[in-house]
Coordinates of C-alpha atoms in Angstrom, one line a residue:
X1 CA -16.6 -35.1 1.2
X2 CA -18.4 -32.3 3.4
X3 CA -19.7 -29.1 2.1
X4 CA -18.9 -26.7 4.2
X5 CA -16.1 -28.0 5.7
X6 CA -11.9 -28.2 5.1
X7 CA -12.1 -32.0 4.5
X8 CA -14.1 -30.9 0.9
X9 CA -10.7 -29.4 0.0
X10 CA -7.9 -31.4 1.7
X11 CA -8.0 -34.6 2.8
X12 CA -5.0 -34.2 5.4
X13 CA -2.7 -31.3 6.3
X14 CA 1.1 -31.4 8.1
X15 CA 2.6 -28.3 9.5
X16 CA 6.4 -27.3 11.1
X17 CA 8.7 -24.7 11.7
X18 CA 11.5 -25.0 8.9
X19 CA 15.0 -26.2 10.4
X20 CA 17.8 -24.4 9.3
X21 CA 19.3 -27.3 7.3
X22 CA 15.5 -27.6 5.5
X23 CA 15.7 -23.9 5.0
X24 CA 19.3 -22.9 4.2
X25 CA 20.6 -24.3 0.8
X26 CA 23.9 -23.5 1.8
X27 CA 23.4 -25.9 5.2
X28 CA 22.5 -29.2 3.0
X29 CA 22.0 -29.9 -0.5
X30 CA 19.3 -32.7 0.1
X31 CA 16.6 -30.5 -0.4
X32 CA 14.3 -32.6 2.1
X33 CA 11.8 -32.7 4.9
X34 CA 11.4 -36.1 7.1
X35 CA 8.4 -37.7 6.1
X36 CA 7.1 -38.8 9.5
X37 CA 4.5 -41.9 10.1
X38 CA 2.1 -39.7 10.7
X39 CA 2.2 -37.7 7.6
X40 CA 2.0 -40.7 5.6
X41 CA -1.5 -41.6 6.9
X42 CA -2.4 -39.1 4.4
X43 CA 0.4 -39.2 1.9
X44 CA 0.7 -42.8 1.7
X45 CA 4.0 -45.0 1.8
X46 CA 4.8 -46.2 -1.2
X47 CA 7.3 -48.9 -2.2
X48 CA 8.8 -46.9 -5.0
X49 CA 10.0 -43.4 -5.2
X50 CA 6.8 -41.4 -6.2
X51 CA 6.7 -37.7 -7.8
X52 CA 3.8 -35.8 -6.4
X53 CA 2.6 -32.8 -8.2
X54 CA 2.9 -29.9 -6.1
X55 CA 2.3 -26.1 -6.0
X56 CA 4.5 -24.0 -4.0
X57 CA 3.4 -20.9 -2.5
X58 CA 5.6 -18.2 -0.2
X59 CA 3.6 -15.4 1.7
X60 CA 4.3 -12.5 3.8
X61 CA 2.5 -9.7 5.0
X62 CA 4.7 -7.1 2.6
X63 CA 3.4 -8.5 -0.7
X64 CA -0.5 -9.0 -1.3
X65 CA 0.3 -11.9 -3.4
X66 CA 2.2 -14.8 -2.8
X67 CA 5.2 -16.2 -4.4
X68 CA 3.8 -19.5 -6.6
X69 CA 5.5 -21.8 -8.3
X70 CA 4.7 -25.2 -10.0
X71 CA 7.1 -28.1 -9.2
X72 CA 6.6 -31.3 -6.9
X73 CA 7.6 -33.4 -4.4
X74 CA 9.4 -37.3 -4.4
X75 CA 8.1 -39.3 -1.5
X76 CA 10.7 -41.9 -1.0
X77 CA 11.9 -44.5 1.5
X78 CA 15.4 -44.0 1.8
X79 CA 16.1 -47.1 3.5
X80 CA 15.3 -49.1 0.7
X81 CA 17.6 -50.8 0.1
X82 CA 18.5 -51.8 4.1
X83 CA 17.3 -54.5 6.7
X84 CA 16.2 -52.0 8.6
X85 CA 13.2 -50.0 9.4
X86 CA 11.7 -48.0 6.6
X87 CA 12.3 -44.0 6.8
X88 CA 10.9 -41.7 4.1
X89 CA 11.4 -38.3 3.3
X90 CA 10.0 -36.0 1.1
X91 CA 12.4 -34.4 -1.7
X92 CA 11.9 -31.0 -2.9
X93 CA 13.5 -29.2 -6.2
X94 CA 14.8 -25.3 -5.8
X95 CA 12.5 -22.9 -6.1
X96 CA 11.8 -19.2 -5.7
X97 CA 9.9 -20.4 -2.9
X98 CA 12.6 -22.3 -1.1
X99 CA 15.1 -19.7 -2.1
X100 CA 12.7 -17.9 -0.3
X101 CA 12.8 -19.7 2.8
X102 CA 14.1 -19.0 6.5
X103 CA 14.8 -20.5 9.3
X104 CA 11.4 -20.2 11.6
X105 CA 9.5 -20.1 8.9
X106 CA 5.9 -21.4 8.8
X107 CA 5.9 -24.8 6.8
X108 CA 2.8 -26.5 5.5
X109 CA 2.0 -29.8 3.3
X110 CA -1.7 -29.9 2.3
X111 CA -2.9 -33.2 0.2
X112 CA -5.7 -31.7 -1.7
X113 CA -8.5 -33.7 -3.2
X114 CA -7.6 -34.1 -6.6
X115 CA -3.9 -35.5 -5.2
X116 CA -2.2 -33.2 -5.7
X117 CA -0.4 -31.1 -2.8
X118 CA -0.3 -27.4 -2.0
X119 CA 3.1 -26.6 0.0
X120 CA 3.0 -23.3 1.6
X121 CA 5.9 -21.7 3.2
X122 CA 5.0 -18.6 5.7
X123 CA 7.1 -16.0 7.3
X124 CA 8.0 -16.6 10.4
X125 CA 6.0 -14.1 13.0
X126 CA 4.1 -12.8 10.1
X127 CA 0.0 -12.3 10.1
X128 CA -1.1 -14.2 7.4
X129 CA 1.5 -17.3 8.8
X130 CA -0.5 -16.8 12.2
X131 CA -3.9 -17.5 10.0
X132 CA -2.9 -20.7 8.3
X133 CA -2.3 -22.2 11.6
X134 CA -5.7 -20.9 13.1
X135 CA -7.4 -22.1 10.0
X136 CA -6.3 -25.9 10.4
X137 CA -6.4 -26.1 13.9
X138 CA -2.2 -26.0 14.0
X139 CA -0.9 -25.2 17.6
X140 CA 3.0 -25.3 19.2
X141 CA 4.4 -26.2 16.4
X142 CA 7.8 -28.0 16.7
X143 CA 10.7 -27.4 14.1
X144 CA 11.5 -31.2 14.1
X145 CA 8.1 -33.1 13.9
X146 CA 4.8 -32.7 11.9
X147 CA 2.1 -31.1 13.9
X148 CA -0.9 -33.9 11.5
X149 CA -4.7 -33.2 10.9
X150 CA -6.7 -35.0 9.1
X151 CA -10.6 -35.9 8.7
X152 CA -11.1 -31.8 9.0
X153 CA -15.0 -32.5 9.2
X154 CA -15.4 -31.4 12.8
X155 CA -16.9 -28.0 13.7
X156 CA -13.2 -26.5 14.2
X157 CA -12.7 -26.9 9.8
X158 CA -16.0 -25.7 9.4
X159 CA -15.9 -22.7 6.9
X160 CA -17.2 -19.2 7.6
X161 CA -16.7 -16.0 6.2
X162 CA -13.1 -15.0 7.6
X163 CA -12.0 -18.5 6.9
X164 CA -13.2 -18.3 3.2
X165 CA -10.7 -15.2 2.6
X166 CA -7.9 -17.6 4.3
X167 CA -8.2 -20.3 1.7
X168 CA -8.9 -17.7 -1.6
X169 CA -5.8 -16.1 -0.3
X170 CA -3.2 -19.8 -0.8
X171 CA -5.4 -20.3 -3.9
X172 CA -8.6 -22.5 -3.1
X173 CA -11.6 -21.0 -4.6
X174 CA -14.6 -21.9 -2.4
X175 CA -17.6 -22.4 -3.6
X176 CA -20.8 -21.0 -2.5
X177 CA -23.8 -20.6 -3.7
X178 CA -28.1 -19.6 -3.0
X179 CA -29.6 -20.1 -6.2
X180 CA -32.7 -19.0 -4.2
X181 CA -32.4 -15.3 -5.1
X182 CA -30.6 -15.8 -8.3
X183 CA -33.4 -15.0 -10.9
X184 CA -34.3 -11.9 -9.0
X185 CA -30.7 -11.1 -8.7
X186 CA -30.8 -11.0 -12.5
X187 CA -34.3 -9.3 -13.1
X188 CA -32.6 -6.6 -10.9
X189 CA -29.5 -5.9 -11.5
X190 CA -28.9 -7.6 -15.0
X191 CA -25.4 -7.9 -14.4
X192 CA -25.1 -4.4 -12.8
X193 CA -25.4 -2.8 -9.9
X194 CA -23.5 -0.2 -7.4
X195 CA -21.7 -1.8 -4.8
X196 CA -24.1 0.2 -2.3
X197 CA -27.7 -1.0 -3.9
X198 CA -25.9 -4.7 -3.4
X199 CA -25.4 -4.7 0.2
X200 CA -28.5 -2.9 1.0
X201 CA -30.3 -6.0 -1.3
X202 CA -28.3 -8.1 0.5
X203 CA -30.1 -7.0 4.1
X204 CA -33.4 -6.8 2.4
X205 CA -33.2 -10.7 2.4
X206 CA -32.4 -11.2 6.1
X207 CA -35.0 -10.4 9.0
X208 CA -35.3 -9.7 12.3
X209 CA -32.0 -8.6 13.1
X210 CA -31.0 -5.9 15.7
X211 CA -28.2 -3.4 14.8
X212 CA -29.0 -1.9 18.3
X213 CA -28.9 -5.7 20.4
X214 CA -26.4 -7.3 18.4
X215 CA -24.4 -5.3 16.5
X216 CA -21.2 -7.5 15.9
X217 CA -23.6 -10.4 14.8
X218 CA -25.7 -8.2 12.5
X219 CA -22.4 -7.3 10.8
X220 CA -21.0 -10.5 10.5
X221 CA -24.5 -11.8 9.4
X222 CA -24.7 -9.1 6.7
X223 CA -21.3 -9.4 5.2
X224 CA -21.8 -13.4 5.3
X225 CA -25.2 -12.5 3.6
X226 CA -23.9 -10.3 0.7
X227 CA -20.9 -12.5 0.0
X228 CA -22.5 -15.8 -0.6
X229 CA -25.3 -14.0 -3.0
X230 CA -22.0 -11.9 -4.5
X231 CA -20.4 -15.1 -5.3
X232 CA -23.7 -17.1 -6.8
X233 CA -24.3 -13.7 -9.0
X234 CA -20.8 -14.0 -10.1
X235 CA -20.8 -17.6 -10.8
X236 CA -23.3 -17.3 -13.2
X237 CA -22.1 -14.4 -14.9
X238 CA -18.8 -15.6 -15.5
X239 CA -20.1 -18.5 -16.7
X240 CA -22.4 -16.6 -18.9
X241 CA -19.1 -15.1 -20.6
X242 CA -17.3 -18.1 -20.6
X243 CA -19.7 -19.8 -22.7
X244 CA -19.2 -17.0 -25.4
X245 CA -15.9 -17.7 -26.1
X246 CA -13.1 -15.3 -26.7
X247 CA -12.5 -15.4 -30.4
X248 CA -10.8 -12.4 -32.1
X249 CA -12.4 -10.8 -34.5
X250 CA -9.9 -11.1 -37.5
X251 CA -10.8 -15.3 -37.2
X252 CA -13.1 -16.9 -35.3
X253 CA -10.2 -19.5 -34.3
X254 CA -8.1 -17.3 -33.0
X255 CA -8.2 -17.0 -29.7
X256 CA -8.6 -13.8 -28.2
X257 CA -6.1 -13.5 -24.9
X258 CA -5.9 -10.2 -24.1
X259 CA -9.5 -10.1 -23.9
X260 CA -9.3 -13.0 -21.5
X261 CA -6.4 -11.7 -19.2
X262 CA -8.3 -8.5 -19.1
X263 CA -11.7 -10.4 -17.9
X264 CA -9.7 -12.4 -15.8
X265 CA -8.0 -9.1 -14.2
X266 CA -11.3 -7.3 -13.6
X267 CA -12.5 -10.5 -11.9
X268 CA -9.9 -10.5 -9.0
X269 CA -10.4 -6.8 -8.7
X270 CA -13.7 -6.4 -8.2
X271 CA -13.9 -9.3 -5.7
X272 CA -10.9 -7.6 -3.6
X273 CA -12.1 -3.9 -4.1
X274 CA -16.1 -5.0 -3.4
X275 CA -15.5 -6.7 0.1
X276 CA -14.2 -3.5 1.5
X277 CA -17.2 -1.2 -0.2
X278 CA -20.0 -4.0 1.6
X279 CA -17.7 -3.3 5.0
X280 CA -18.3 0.6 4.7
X281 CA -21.9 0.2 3.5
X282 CA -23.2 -2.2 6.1
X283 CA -21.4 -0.4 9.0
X284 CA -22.7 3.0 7.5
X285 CA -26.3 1.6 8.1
X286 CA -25.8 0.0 11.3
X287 CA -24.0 3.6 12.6
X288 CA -27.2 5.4 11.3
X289 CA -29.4 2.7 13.3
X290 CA -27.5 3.4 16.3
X291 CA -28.4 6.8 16.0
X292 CA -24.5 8.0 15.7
X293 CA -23.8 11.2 13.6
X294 CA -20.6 10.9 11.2
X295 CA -19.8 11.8 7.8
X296 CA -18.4 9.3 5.4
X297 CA -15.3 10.0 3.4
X298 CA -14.7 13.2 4.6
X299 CA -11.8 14.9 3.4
X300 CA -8.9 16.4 5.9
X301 CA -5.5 17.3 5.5
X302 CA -3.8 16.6 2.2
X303 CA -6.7 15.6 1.1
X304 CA -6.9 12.6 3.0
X305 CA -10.7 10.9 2.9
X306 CA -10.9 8.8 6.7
X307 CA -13.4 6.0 6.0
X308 CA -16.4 7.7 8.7
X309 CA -16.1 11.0 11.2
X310 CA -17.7 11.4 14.5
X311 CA -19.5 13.4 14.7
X312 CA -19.5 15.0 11.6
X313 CA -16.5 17.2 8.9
X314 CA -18.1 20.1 10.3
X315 CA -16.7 19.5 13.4
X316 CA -13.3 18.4 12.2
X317 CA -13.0 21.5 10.7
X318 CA -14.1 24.0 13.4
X319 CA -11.1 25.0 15.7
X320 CA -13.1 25.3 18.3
X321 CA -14.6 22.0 18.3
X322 CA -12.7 19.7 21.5
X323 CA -10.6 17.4 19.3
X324 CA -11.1 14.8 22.3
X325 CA -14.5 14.5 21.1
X326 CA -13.8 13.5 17.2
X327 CA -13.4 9.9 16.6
X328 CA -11.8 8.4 13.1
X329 CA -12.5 4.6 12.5
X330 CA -10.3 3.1 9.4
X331 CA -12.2 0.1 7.8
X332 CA -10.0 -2.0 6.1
X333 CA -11.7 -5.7 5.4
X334 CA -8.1 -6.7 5.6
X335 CA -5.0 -4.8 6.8
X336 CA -1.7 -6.3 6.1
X337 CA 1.0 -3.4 6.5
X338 CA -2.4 -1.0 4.9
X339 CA -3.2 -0.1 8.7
X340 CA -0.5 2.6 8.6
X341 CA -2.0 4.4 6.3
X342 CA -5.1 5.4 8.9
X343 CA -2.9 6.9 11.0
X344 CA -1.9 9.8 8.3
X345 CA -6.4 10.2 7.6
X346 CA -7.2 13.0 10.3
X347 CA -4.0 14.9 12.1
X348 CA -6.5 16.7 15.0
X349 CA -7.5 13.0 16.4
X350 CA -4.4 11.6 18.5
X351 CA -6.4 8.6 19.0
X352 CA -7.5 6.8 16.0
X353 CA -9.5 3.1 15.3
X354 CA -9.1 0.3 13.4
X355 CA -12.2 -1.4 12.5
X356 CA -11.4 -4.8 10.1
X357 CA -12.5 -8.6 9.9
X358 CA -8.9 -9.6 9.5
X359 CA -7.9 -12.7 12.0
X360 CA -4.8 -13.4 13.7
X361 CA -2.8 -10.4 13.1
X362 CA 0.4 -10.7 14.8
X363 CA 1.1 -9.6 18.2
X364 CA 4.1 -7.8 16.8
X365 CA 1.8 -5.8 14.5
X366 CA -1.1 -4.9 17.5
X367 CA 1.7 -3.9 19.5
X368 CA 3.0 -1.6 16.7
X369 CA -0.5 -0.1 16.8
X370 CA -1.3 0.3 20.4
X371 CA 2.1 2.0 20.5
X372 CA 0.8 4.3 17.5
X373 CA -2.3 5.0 19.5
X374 CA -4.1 2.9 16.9
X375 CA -7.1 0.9 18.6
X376 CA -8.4 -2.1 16.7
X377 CA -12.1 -3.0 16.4
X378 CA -13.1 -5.7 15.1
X379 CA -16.5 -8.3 15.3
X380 CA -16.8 -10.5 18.7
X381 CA -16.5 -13.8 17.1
X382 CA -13.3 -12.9 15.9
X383 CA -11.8 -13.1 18.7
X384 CA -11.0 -16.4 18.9
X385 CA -8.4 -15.8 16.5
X386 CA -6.3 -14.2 18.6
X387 CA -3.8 -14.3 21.8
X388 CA -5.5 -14.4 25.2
X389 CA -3.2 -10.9 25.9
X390 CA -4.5 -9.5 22.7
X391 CA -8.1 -10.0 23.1
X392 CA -7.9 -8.0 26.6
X393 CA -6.8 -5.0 24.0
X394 CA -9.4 -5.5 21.1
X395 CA -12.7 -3.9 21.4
X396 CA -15.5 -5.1 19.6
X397 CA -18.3 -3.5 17.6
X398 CA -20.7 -3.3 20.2
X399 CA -18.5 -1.3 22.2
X400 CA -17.0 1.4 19.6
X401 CA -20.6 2.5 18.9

């Protein structure tokens, strides 16, 4: 295995675009996909029919969390019993993910490294669809063959900070770790700590950086910073609990679940609500060293709170201050469909921005914004991610401040 990199997780991956027959229950009752040669570098061709534990995953852009469901796949050769060339195909059980399924739709096999597979079916056009493909390197796509990757060692599966959010989203928990600053984590902030005094610990441990030269690397560099020492604070924590147990009180073998489920819960919430609270801090500090004047969480109309005002709420709220020269930036770590909501934050600015460290949103959905008047920011080396038409449109960090 390679730390760092995809091939720690998976040791091959398969993508398509689901046929109609693959897709359409009512088209075929075979329930199968054609196990090409080259998928069975990875999966194997076996001289008996073999069940393969599987999870099953459905996403879209309308629900934050993804369909899942536990079932499994049957590699087979289905020429067996023939003098002829063997053909395999993989055999599938109904699901509310394959009821799920369309036509166009994203498909993708993953053999993890405990064996197991991870099948993930994405909406066809949709943003987070766009993202599994950037993440393993999947390009033209046909809806008869396997697009195959494997090794996923090489610079291209290396994983960074937007590709970390990619895999926690299909369920792969990534670890990371600097068990450097973990004791003074602790003599700090014994378990506690505002999301703000985090991120500004965070850039206490990272010098000579230049919000003025290099703001979209600072950002990146800061975010990168505060989520790896996040994550080894919260390792050890939840550990920590763990180890107590959660025994009710009535026995001390009776297991406590509600207390479990609610740990669990505040878990997953504080990791999503925390990545967006580091966004606004780190860019609040990086405005101020740019010498920009804005207020943060102002409140306008209905009380609506925009993220940051330029150059101030003062201004918003004088009539007689030139609307033309307020400016509204949204943060959003991620948008999803959440990016509508910016445009409802501040009705004097016609005008509005975007700034997020999402990847690969669809070109339906930045066309959607420019025709809203919504401009999207977003950090330089994110650019990648996207369309050679769209990253003419983007602006970067550097350039909104």
């Amino acid at each position: 295995m390679n730390p760092g990199y995809l091939s720690e997780y998976f040791e091959g991956v398969a993508a398509k675009k689901l046929s109609a027959v693959e897709a359409d229950e009512t088209r075929s009752n075979q329930h199968e996909y054609h196990a090409t040669k080259n998928v069975r570098v990875f999966l194997g061709s076996p001289e008996e029919k073999t069940r393969i534990p599987a999870r099953f995953l459905y996403l879209t852009d309308d629900d934050p969390d993804p369909i899942v469901e536990d079932a499994f796949l049957t590699l087979y050769n289905c020429r067996k019993e023939k003098p002829r060339a063997p053909e395999y195909h993989l055999y599938f059980p109904t699901t509310n993910v394959s009821l799920n399924a369309y036509e166009g739709d994203l498909l993708v096999i993953a053999k993890k490294r405990d064996g197991g597979l991870l099948v993930i079916i994405a909406e066809n056009g949709s943003s987070i669809g766009r993202q599994i493909e950037w993440l393993f390197g999947l390009a033209d796509l046909a809806r008869c063959d396997f697009s195959v990757k494997s090794g996923l060692k090489t610079e291209q599966f290396r994983i960074d900070f937007p590709s970390r959010f990619i895999l926690e989203n299909i369920g792969i928990e990534v670890q990371t770790s600097e068990d450097t600053y973990l004791d003074d984590m602790l003599s700090r902030f014994a378990g506690r700590s505002t999301t703000r005094e985090f991120s500004a610990y965070a850039r206490s441990t990272l010098k000579d950086l230049s919000p003025q030269d290099q703001p979209d690397l600072v950002l990146m560099t800061w975010m990168e910073r505060e989520e790896i020492l996040f994550r080894t604070l919260e390792s050890y924590l939840i550990a920590d609990r763990l180890s107590q147990g959660f025994s009710g009180k009535a026995s001390v073998a009776a297991v406590d679940v509600d207390g479990f489920l609610s740990f669990s819960l505040s878990v997953q919430n504080r990791r999503k609500s925390r990545v967006g609270l580091a966004l606004e801090n780190h860019l609040e500090v990086l405005f101020s060293e740019n010498g920009l004047r804005y207020t943060r969480t102002a409140v306008t109309e209905n009380k609506a709170k925009p993220d940051f005002l330029f150059p101030g709420v003062t201004e918003y709220h004088n009539p007689a201050f030139d609307p033309l020269k307020l400016t509204m930036p949204g943060v959003k770590s991620t948008c999803k469909d959440r990016w509508r909501q910016v445009l409802a934050e501040a009705d004097r600015i016609d005008n509005k921005h975007l700034l997020t460290l999402e990847t690969e949103i669809s070109t339906h959905q930045t066309d959607e914004m420019a025709a809203k008047r919504l401009q999207l920011v977003l950090p330089r080396s994110l650019y990648q991610t996207y369309t050679p038409s769209q990253q003419t449109w983007l602006i970067d960090v550097a350039s909104f401040t």
